[in-house]
Amino acid sequence: MGSYLVRRLFWTVITIWAILTVTYFIAYLVPSDPARLIAGQHASAATLASIRRALGLNRPLWYRYLVFANQFIHGNLGYDFIMRRTVAGQVLQAAPLTFYLAVVAVCFELIIGIPIGIIAAVKRYSFVDNFLRFLSILGISMPTYWVGSMLLLLVAFKLGWLPLGGVSASGVILPALSVGITGSAFYARILRSSTLETMRMDYVRTARAKGAKESLVLFKHTIRNSLIPVITYLGLDLGALLGGLIVTETIFNWSGLGFLLNQAIGNDDGSLIMGVTLFSASAIVIMNLVVDIVYAFLDPRVSYS
Amino acid sequence: MANASWKRWSMGLAGVATLALTASMVAPGVSTASTANVLHFSFSSNIETLDPTQWTDMTSMYPMQEIYDTLVEYNNVTAKIVPGIATYTVSKNGLVYTFTLKKGIKFSNGDPVTAQDVVYSLNRVTRGDANSSGAAPYGFAYSDIVGYSQWNNKGNPPPAGMTGMSGLKALSPSVVQITLQTPQAFFLNELALMSAAIVDPTVVAKYGQNYQLHAIGSGPYKLKSWNQGHQMILVPNPTSWRYTKGEPTVVMDENVNPDLALLRYQQGQYAFDFGPLPSEVYAKVLSSPTLKKQYHNVVENGVVYLAFNTTKAPFNNVYMRQAVNYAIDKNLILKDITNGRTQTMTQPLPPGIPGYNKSIKNPYPYNPKLAKTLLKKAGYKGQAITFIFPSNNTDHIRTAEIIQTELRAVGMKVSISGTSQIGNYWPLEDNASGNWNIAWTDWFQDYPDAQDFLFNLLSTQAFGATNVGNWTDPTFQRLVTQADELPASAQYQRNLDYSKAESIAVNKAAWAFLYNEWNDALIQPWVKPQGTYQDLMLYLHPVKTPQFQYMHVAPH
């Protein structure tokens, strides 16, 4: 276990370092000049030179990369180029909003996806099953930005039931629902197939043979076991949502990490792009590590030799 | 047993649902003001700053023009320079400006505005270490004041013992004198920029790096709250010398995407949808009779053009540059991309700027045949040409693709490369990334004077910065320098010189001339001008941002 931990930690560090390096060079490969971003289009050559000197932009790229890496190790992500605010501060302000949206979105996915999956499995090959399967294909195929725009237009604009975007108490419902609708289809399909698989297991047949009621067979013996792949997927899903709500957050003006990243990319703001990417990536990598370690404690069958 | 399972299941689901709902109730919120006398609207970007030493952008001008006063300002209707918080006289030789502050002007915290504050404000913005990233972006606007170069110290902290520019003096608590090295007809325009806003030294000293979150001035509004990146609220400043009862509160949302902004406008939440409106929004305006009635526009004093890298082949050759001009069908861009909301550009100056040469009419009509001939004449042998453009806007992407296709059609091997924003490119000599041949560029006036265009965009002094392609011509340079250094009293001669310079830039194809853009906006019918002001200029001024204090919200 000890050596496993050391190995995993080592690879975690390597992964984060690789992300840092790749992002850094991509962010600075574009032909845009940070000094101009700060000084604006109308600045004189002398002003640009002064800003480059103050920010060390006149140094070679590799040197700036080392400076950045050193700062990162010390938890300092620097300042963004437009507002001159600390990147770490902005990321920490945006992260809870994204986390909150992701959690609500996952709840919606489960609320919609689980019943559909179960009903489809129980009523397999019936009209209901076919209809629900059609719905879930529809759900998977609909892009989030389309569902989001439609919800915004119908529920918020035409009906006026919920706010038109922005961060507010009830403002989370529509963005979360638009992720929920498209994401629930995955859960429904996973649950349907794993339920069907479980239903063929010997212990299910035994339960039926001893005369247990159908509902008991379904809920106690079948679904409980079919949920395992759902839970595995849930972990992955939450991780992906933390780093990948760019479109939803932008449509709904939900000022989380994705919204921040979209802005940073729009502005060529290398230092903010780096900050958000590194934060999201590190969060996912570290979460994976934690999950793996927790597995080891919870499930004696998992071996780390 | 079975019932128990069902129960457990339904309870589980109910639990998740409750979690989702409760979670949605405890979210942190941004308030949306909705009281009667409120002008609420949004920007698609950040309000970058309220600090004159950091100011560069149009968006920040909206709140800054409300919070601060300047010595001189633009008239709401004529757009000509008039006294702001000071009256002024100019010496005969155009070198010495004397400003007398009006009586009783106060900052919103009650401190009186003194001549010392004016001196402090201008010395602050011209320091080499004006802010944490070095010199202030607009500090150079005051580089003709005597003593600027010693004080600015090439963008370094000022030399020990120096307290300010020698040409900037407070003669008494209410009189400021500014001495220039050379006459400048446009100097007063520069004093009307937000970089010359008058700040309160005690407030700057108190808050240091965080000054802008507590910014105060003597303007008609004061900052009530600013959740940076989200929302700023301004309230009327009752200590302002132009305060009148009943001024509306101003609520500005930041970073709202244009689609959402239009929906909020249509729902009546927003008083305005300020442009330039993206063409997808404009298309919706055209298809709605209601929106059409609320749509207003002006031609901006701005230019959109392609700069050529003239420091190397092939665009150091005038025939190559002319060929590009002939190869681009500007009417197609006008019709297909901008929906008729632009006008074809004929010369470096936009039509609203004195010195605009009316005799130049469509110098480069679409003529691909001629373009091919010129390419031959230039000896172009199919070298690769890199065209960089701002890909932050679908209109730009489509236009760049049309231009690429048209240039390829006449035989130029053009590849396009997107960067996020206009004018963000590394200047030519600075970096390997400056390795381009054609760059999409634009410029919107700092002030309505030809110098702001011709000197900044095409003079040798602007190499490596605003003269993006390092284009130069000796006669052009001489004419522009001559006109720049004439006093305002010699405006007629200035216009003649600039007009001549214009012809040279056009004949030598300094740029590929694309178009002059419009600025437009949707304005709710219930937003009305107050009192004697009945002019649309309050909303869409060629030089100023909207004057909220002169508006009010009618019952609706």
Short mmCIF file of C-alpha atoms in Angstrom, two decimals, chain B residues 305-318 320-321 324 385-388 426-441 467-472 509-512:
data_model
loop_
_atom_site.label_atom_id
_atom_site.label_comp_id
_atom_site.label_asym_id
_atom_site.label_seq_id
_atom_site.Cartn_x
_atom_site.Cartn_y
_atom_site.Cartn_z
CA TYR B 305 -8.40 48.08 -42.25
CA LEU B 306 -5.68 45.59 -43.10
CA ALA B 307 -2.15 46.61 -42.19
CA PHE B 308 0.74 45.29 -44.27
CA ASN B 309 4.06 44.24 -42.85
CA THR B 310 6.15 46.69 -44.86
CA THR B 311 9.43 45.74 -43.20
CA LYS B 312 9.93 42.81 -45.54
CA ALA B 313 8.93 41.25 -48.88
CA PRO B 314 6.43 40.95 -50.42
CA PHE B 315 4.48 43.88 -48.93
CA ASN B 316 7.34 46.34 -48.98
CA ASN B 317 6.28 46.61 -52.62
CA VAL B 318 3.53 49.16 -53.35
CA MET B 320 1.49 44.18 -53.88
CA ARG B 321 -0.42 46.42 -51.49
CA VAL B 324 -4.75 43.46 -52.28
CA ILE B 385 1.35 35.03 -47.04
CA THR B 386 0.11 34.93 -43.43
CA PHE B 387 -2.99 36.93 -42.63
CA ILE B 388 -3.77 37.30 -38.91
CA TRP B 426 3.07 41.37 -31.19
CA PRO B 427 4.59 44.38 -32.91
CA LEU B 428 6.78 43.54 -35.85
CA GLU B 429 10.28 43.72 -34.54
CA ASP B 430 9.60 42.40 -31.09
CA ASN B 431 9.00 38.74 -31.38
CA ALA B 432 9.07 35.79 -33.70
CA SER B 433 5.28 35.77 -33.35
CA GLY B 434 5.29 39.07 -35.20
CA ASN B 435 6.08 37.07 -38.29
CA TRP B 436 3.02 38.00 -40.30
CA ASN B 437 2.30 39.73 -43.61
CA ILE B 438 -1.22 41.08 -43.30
CA ALA B 439 -2.95 42.01 -40.03
CA TRP B 440 -6.56 42.97 -39.54
CA THR B 441 -6.61 46.14 -37.46
CA ASN B 467 1.71 51.88 -36.66
CA VAL B 468 1.10 48.16 -36.91
CA GLY B 469 2.80 47.53 -40.26
CA ASN B 470 5.59 50.13 -39.91
CA TRP B 471 4.47 51.86 -43.11
CA THR B 472 6.24 55.15 -43.83
CA ALA B 509 -1.77 51.84 -50.41
CA ALA B 510 -0.57 52.18 -46.83
CA TRP B 511 -3.37 49.81 -45.88
CA ALA B 512 -6.08 47.78 -47.52
#
